[in-house]
Amino acid sequence: MKNFIIGDIHGHYSELKELLNLLNPNFKNDKLIFLGDYIDRGPQSYDVLQLLINLQEKHGDDKVVLLRGNHEQMAMENIKTGYIDYFNGYDITFRDFKINKDSIENYYELFNRLPLIYEDKSFICVHGGIRPGVKMEDQYPSDLLWIREEFYESSKNFIKPIIFGHTPTLHINGTDIPFMAKDRIGIDTGIAYGGKLTALEIIDGIIKNIYQTGKLAA
């Protein structure tokens, strides 16, 4: 079975379609795991969400795993407090939903049921990262969504490789290619900042390919 793990999308619908065409998953055997941050920054958050919702409804949440990112979390908080017009300052998302005669408020329950972590026998997927030295069952949700340097710069080892998004690789290794360490792999390759949208292909715990919009990276 192939596991395809996709980094932060941030409203980039065309690039998401391009990447899915590159991956060409066979859902009888393959699985898609999305690391969160589907909305904000890019121009088509609405279309991205509809595509992902349709994929999951068609193939099941065991074949299409949608994790929650910090931007979905912020959307939930803004909806709950009534500050939806400001929507984290990213009014492009608010306008996009309005153009499509829909409201981001209708997606609160969807965002609320998105898991924060996905664990396979050979790897762990999370949006932000893992707090070093803390047992998995004791991790704070805020760390899973928001942690940065304390995670990817830590000298501590993890029991399994952690595949994460959230922090653009531009801020880690200065490039739009994945950050690869022994037990940490960052695949937010900065689509929101002119970079690429990235996916890993993992079979039996081994990275077989790295796909990016515009090219096959490895």
mmCIF file of C-alpha atoms in Angstrom:
data_model
loop_
_atom_site.group_PDB
_atom_site.id
_atom_site.type_symbol
_atom_site.label_atom_id
_atom_site.label_comp_id
_atom_site.label_asym_id
_atom_site.label_seq_id
_atom_site.Cartn_x
_atom_site.Cartn_y
_atom_site.Cartn_z
ATOM 1 C CA MET A 1 0.000 0.000 0.000
ATOM 2 C CA LYS A 2 1.161 3.491 -0.842
ATOM 3 C CA ASN A 3 0.743 6.303 1.670
ATOM 4 C CA PHE A 4 0.693 9.734 0.052
ATOM 5 C CA ILE A 5 1.241 12.542 2.559
ATOM 6 C CA ILE A 6 0.426 16.065 1.375
ATOM 7 C CA GLY A 7 1.640 19.306 2.924
ATOM 8 C CA ASP A 8 -0.066 22.660 3.516
ATOM 9 C CA ILE A 9 -2.363 23.678 0.629
ATOM 10 C CA HIS A 10 -3.552 27.152 1.697
ATOM 11 C CA GLY A 11 -6.271 27.659 -0.888
ATOM 12 C CA HIS A 12 -4.181 26.657 -3.912
ATOM 13 C CA TYR A 13 -6.761 24.605 -5.757
ATOM 14 C CA SER A 14 -5.041 24.358 -9.145
ATOM 15 C CA GLU A 15 -1.832 23.109 -7.571
ATOM 16 C CA LEU A 16 -3.768 20.583 -5.498
ATOM 17 C CA LYS A 17 -5.398 19.186 -8.629
ATOM 18 C CA GLU A 18 -2.020 19.078 -10.350
ATOM 19 C CA LEU A 19 -0.484 17.192 -7.443
ATOM 20 C CA LEU A 20 -3.329 14.682 -7.231
ATOM 21 C CA ASN A 21 -2.934 13.993 -10.942
ATOM 22 C CA LEU A 22 0.757 13.305 -10.341
ATOM 23 C CA LEU A 23 -0.018 10.939 -7.481
ATOM 24 C CA ASN A 24 -2.830 9.130 -9.315
ATOM 25 C CA PRO A 25 -3.814 7.125 -6.221
ATOM 26 C CA ASN A 26 -5.533 3.752 -6.446
ATOM 27 C CA PHE A 27 -7.929 3.953 -3.523
ATOM 28 C CA LYS A 28 -8.326 0.188 -3.325
ATOM 29 C CA ASN A 29 -4.779 0.069 -1.994
ATOM 30 C CA ASP A 30 -3.532 3.625 -1.419
ATOM 31 C CA LYS A 31 -4.150 6.265 1.220
ATOM 32 C CA LEU A 32 -4.014 10.069 1.147
ATOM 33 C CA ILE A 33 -3.026 11.876 4.342
ATOM 34 C CA PHE A 34 -3.356 15.672 4.369
ATOM 35 C CA LEU A 35 -1.495 17.631 7.044
ATOM 36 C CA GLY A 36 -3.934 20.539 7.434
ATOM 37 C CA ASP A 37 -4.002 24.248 6.546
ATOM 38 C CA TYR A 38 -6.375 23.865 3.622
ATOM 39 C CA ILE A 39 -7.587 27.459 3.868
ATOM 40 C CA ASP A 40 -6.275 31.056 3.933
ATOM 41 C CA ARG A 41 -3.574 32.892 1.999
ATOM 42 C CA GLY A 42 -4.447 31.394 -1.396
ATOM 43 C CA PRO A 43 -7.377 32.380 -3.639
ATOM 44 C CA GLN A 44 -9.546 29.223 -3.640
ATOM 45 C CA SER A 45 -10.023 27.909 -0.121
ATOM 46 C CA TYR A 46 -13.648 27.051 -0.877
ATOM 47 C CA ASP A 47 -12.764 24.854 -3.857
ATOM 48 C CA VAL A 48 -9.969 23.147 -1.939
ATOM 49 C CA LEU A 49 -12.359 22.212 0.868
ATOM 50 C CA GLN A 50 -15.017 20.958 -1.531
ATOM 51 C CA LEU A 51 -12.509 18.767 -3.347
ATOM 52 C CA LEU A 52 -11.218 17.262 -0.107
ATOM 53 C CA ILE A 53 -14.697 16.739 1.329
ATOM 54 C CA ASN A 54 -15.799 15.006 -1.874
ATOM 55 C CA LEU A 55 -12.717 12.781 -1.879
ATOM 56 C CA GLN A 56 -13.339 11.711 1.695
ATOM 57 C CA GLU A 57 -17.049 11.121 1.159
ATOM 58 C CA LYS A 58 -16.334 9.025 -1.932
ATOM 59 C CA HIS A 59 -13.474 6.907 -0.589
ATOM 60 C CA GLY A 60 -13.945 7.010 3.194
ATOM 61 C CA ASP A 61 -11.977 8.576 6.020
ATOM 62 C CA ASP A 62 -9.780 5.488 6.223
ATOM 63 C CA LYS A 63 -8.495 6.246 2.720
ATOM 64 C CA VAL A 64 -8.571 10.049 2.837
ATOM 65 C CA VAL A 65 -7.275 11.361 6.164
ATOM 66 C CA LEU A 66 -7.753 15.083 6.791
ATOM 67 C CA LEU A 67 -5.802 16.428 9.752
ATOM 68 C CA ARG A 68 -6.545 19.786 11.344
ATOM 69 C CA GLY A 69 -4.110 22.640 10.844
ATOM 70 C CA ASN A 70 -3.717 25.796 12.891
ATOM 71 C CA HIS A 71 -5.632 27.761 10.248
ATOM 72 C CA GLU A 72 -8.657 25.492 10.617
ATOM 73 C CA GLN A 73 -8.289 25.906 14.380
ATOM 74 C CA MET A 74 -8.227 29.697 14.057
ATOM 75 C CA ALA A 75 -11.278 29.585 11.814
ATOM 76 C CA MET A 76 -13.128 27.610 14.495
ATOM 77 C CA GLU A 77 -12.153 30.116 17.164
ATOM 78 C CA ASN A 78 -13.218 33.069 15.034
ATOM 79 C CA ILE A 79 -16.539 31.413 14.212
ATOM 80 C CA LYS A 80 -17.153 30.690 17.892
ATOM 81 C CA THR A 81 -16.366 34.234 19.018
ATOM 82 C CA GLY A 82 -18.283 35.883 16.186
ATOM 83 C CA TYR A 83 -15.288 37.594 14.594
ATOM 84 C CA ILE A 84 -15.740 35.734 11.335
ATOM 85 C CA ASP A 85 -15.628 38.901 9.204
ATOM 86 C CA TYR A 86 -12.020 39.357 10.228
ATOM 87 C CA PHE A 87 -11.221 35.672 9.778
ATOM 88 C CA ASN A 88 -7.692 35.846 11.073
ATOM 89 C CA GLY A 89 -7.082 38.864 8.866
ATOM 90 C CA TYR A 90 -7.195 36.715 5.747
ATOM 91 C CA ASP A 91 -10.263 38.315 4.232
ATOM 92 C CA ILE A 92 -9.529 36.621 0.901
ATOM 93 C CA THR A 93 -10.976 33.425 2.400
ATOM 94 C CA PHE A 94 -14.090 35.195 3.646
ATOM 95 C CA ARG A 95 -14.654 36.767 0.206
ATOM 96 C CA ASP A 96 -14.055 33.448 -1.554
ATOM 97 C CA PHE A 97 -16.789 31.727 0.435
ATOM 98 C CA LYS A 98 -19.143 34.676 -0.053
ATOM 99 C CA ILE A 99 -18.625 34.555 -3.829
ATOM 100 C CA ASN A 100 -19.585 30.875 -3.704
ATOM 101 C CA LYS A 101 -22.751 31.749 -1.746
ATOM 102 C CA ASP A 102 -21.529 29.836 1.267
ATOM 103 C CA SER A 103 -20.149 30.748 4.676
ATOM 104 C CA ILE A 104 -17.087 29.466 6.467
ATOM 105 C CA GLU A 105 -19.350 29.254 9.533
ATOM 106 C CA ASN A 106 -20.969 26.182 7.975
ATOM 107 C CA TYR A 107 -17.671 24.300 8.317
ATOM 108 C CA TYR A 108 -17.227 24.544 12.070
ATOM 109 C CA GLU A 109 -18.348 20.964 12.683
ATOM 110 C CA LEU A 110 -16.134 19.677 9.888
ATOM 111 C CA PHE A 111 -13.061 21.415 11.314
ATOM 112 C CA ASN A 112 -13.977 20.324 14.834
ATOM 113 C CA ARG A 113 -13.949 16.631 13.960
ATOM 114 C CA LEU A 114 -10.643 16.705 12.096
ATOM 115 C CA PRO A 115 -8.039 14.709 14.052
ATOM 116 C CA LEU A 116 -4.823 16.351 15.211
ATOM 117 C CA ILE A 117 -2.557 13.382 14.597
ATOM 118 C CA TYR A 118 -2.303 10.255 12.467
ATOM 119 C CA GLU A 119 -0.097 7.374 13.556
ATOM 120 C CA ASP A 120 1.000 4.522 11.320
ATOM 121 C CA LYS A 121 3.144 1.584 12.411
ATOM 122 C CA SER A 122 6.169 3.264 10.818
ATOM 123 C CA PHE A 123 5.525 7.045 10.962
ATOM 124 C CA ILE A 124 3.489 9.810 12.584
ATOM 125 C CA CYS A 125 1.763 12.676 10.767
ATOM 126 C CA VAL A 126 0.915 15.959 12.462
ATOM 127 C CA HIS A 127 0.462 19.555 11.383
ATOM 128 C CA GLY A 128 2.852 21.420 13.662
ATOM 129 C CA GLY A 129 5.013 18.873 15.429
ATOM 130 C CA ILE A 130 5.571 16.998 18.680
ATOM 131 C CA ARG A 131 6.793 18.382 22.002
ATOM 132 C CA PRO A 132 10.119 16.595 22.685
ATOM 133 C CA GLY A 133 10.250 14.576 25.888
ATOM 134 C CA VAL A 134 6.463 14.392 26.256
ATOM 135 C CA LYS A 135 4.592 11.116 25.788
ATOM 136 C CA MET A 136 2.240 11.004 22.817
ATOM 137 C CA GLU A 137 -0.814 10.647 25.036
ATOM 138 C CA ASP A 138 0.246 13.750 26.996
ATOM 139 C CA GLN A 139 0.869 16.066 24.044
ATOM 140 C CA TYR A 140 -0.949 19.407 24.167
ATOM 141 C CA PRO A 141 -3.236 20.096 21.184
ATOM 142 C CA SER A 142 -1.667 23.550 20.869
ATOM 143 C CA ASP A 143 1.755 21.969 20.318
ATOM 144 C CA LEU A 144 0.438 19.561 17.695
ATOM 145 C CA LEU A 145 -0.884 22.586 15.798
ATOM 146 C CA TRP A 146 1.609 25.355 16.535
ATOM 147 C CA ILE A 147 5.019 24.147 17.707
ATOM 148 C CA ARG A 148 8.023 25.118 15.582
ATOM 149 C CA GLU A 149 11.699 25.410 16.587
ATOM 150 C CA GLU A 150 11.334 23.539 19.876
ATOM 151 C CA PHE A 151 10.373 20.540 17.758
ATOM 152 C CA TYR A 152 12.400 20.580 14.567
ATOM 153 C CA GLU A 153 15.589 21.941 16.168
ATOM 154 C CA SER A 154 15.497 19.556 19.129
ATOM 155 C CA SER A 155 18.371 17.114 19.652
ATOM 156 C CA LYS A 156 16.020 14.552 21.176
ATOM 157 C CA ASN A 157 15.095 11.446 19.198
ATOM 158 C CA PHE A 158 11.561 10.296 18.427
ATOM 159 C CA ILE A 159 10.316 6.719 18.345
ATOM 160 C CA LYS A 160 9.111 7.105 14.748
ATOM 161 C CA PRO A 161 9.718 9.621 11.968
ATOM 162 C CA ILE A 162 7.445 12.656 12.356
ATOM 163 C CA ILE A 163 6.084 14.097 9.110
ATOM 164 C CA PHE A 164 4.898 17.668 9.605
ATOM 165 C CA GLY A 165 3.815 20.855 7.849
ATOM 166 C CA HIS A 166 3.099 24.300 9.338
ATOM 167 C CA THR A 167 6.619 25.757 9.155
ATOM 168 C CA PRO A 168 7.636 26.553 5.561
ATOM 169 C CA THR A 169 10.913 24.876 4.676
ATOM 170 C CA LEU A 170 12.139 28.291 3.537
ATOM 171 C CA HIS A 171 12.442 29.097 7.254
ATOM 172 C CA ILE A 172 14.213 25.808 8.037
ATOM 173 C CA ASN A 173 16.564 25.001 5.163
ATOM 174 C CA GLY A 174 16.118 28.070 2.963
ATOM 175 C CA THR A 175 14.570 26.144 0.056
ATOM 176 C CA ASP A 176 11.258 24.908 -1.336
ATOM 177 C CA ILE A 177 12.276 21.267 -0.985
ATOM 178 C CA PRO A 178 11.397 19.114 2.040
ATOM 179 C CA PHE A 179 13.370 19.320 5.258
ATOM 180 C CA MET A 180 14.805 15.837 5.810
ATOM 181 C CA ALA A 181 16.295 14.807 9.145
ATOM 182 C CA LYS A 182 16.699 11.365 10.698
ATOM 183 C CA ASP A 183 13.312 11.391 12.385
ATOM 184 C CA ARG A 184 11.690 14.650 11.195
ATOM 185 C CA ILE A 185 10.425 15.470 7.719
ATOM 186 C CA GLY A 186 8.920 18.879 6.948
ATOM 187 C CA ILE A 187 6.812 19.149 3.798
ATOM 188 C CA ASP A 188 5.294 22.629 3.947
ATOM 189 C CA THR A 189 7.365 23.789 1.001
ATOM 190 C CA GLY A 190 5.827 27.238 0.901
ATOM 191 C CA ILE A 191 3.011 27.089 -1.633
ATOM 192 C CA ALA A 192 1.574 30.142 0.152
ATOM 193 C CA TYR A 193 4.777 32.093 -0.548
ATOM 194 C CA GLY A 194 5.490 31.178 -4.147
ATOM 195 C CA GLY A 195 6.967 27.754 -3.387
ATOM 196 C CA LYS A 196 5.722 24.266 -4.188
ATOM 197 C CA LEU A 197 2.988 21.936 -3.019
ATOM 198 C CA THR A 198 4.619 18.688 -1.910
ATOM 199 C CA ALA A 199 3.658 15.067 -1.295
ATOM 200 C CA LEU A 200 5.636 12.096 -0.028
ATOM 201 C CA GLU A 201 5.028 8.559 -1.234
ATOM 202 C CA ILE A 202 5.768 6.045 1.525
ATOM 203 C CA ILE A 203 5.650 2.271 1.131
ATOM 204 C CA ASP A 204 6.414 0.009 4.090
ATOM 205 C CA GLY A 205 7.900 2.920 6.001
ATOM 206 C CA ILE A 206 10.286 3.926 3.205
ATOM 207 C CA ILE A 207 10.053 7.157 1.196
ATOM 208 C CA LYS A 208 9.853 6.049 -2.423
ATOM 209 C CA ASN A 209 9.149 9.377 -4.116
ATOM 210 C CA ILE A 210 8.800 13.076 -3.389
ATOM 211 C CA TYR A 211 6.289 14.803 -5.647
ATOM 212 C CA GLN A 212 6.015 18.559 -6.128
ATOM 213 C CA THR A 213 3.877 20.730 -8.311
ATOM 214 C CA GLY A 214 5.746 21.377 -11.523
ATOM 215 C CA LYS A 215 8.154 18.459 -11.160
ATOM 216 C CA LEU A 216 8.953 15.043 -9.728
ATOM 217 C CA ALA A 217 11.529 15.977 -7.118
ATOM 218 C CA ALA A 218 13.000 12.557 -6.380
#
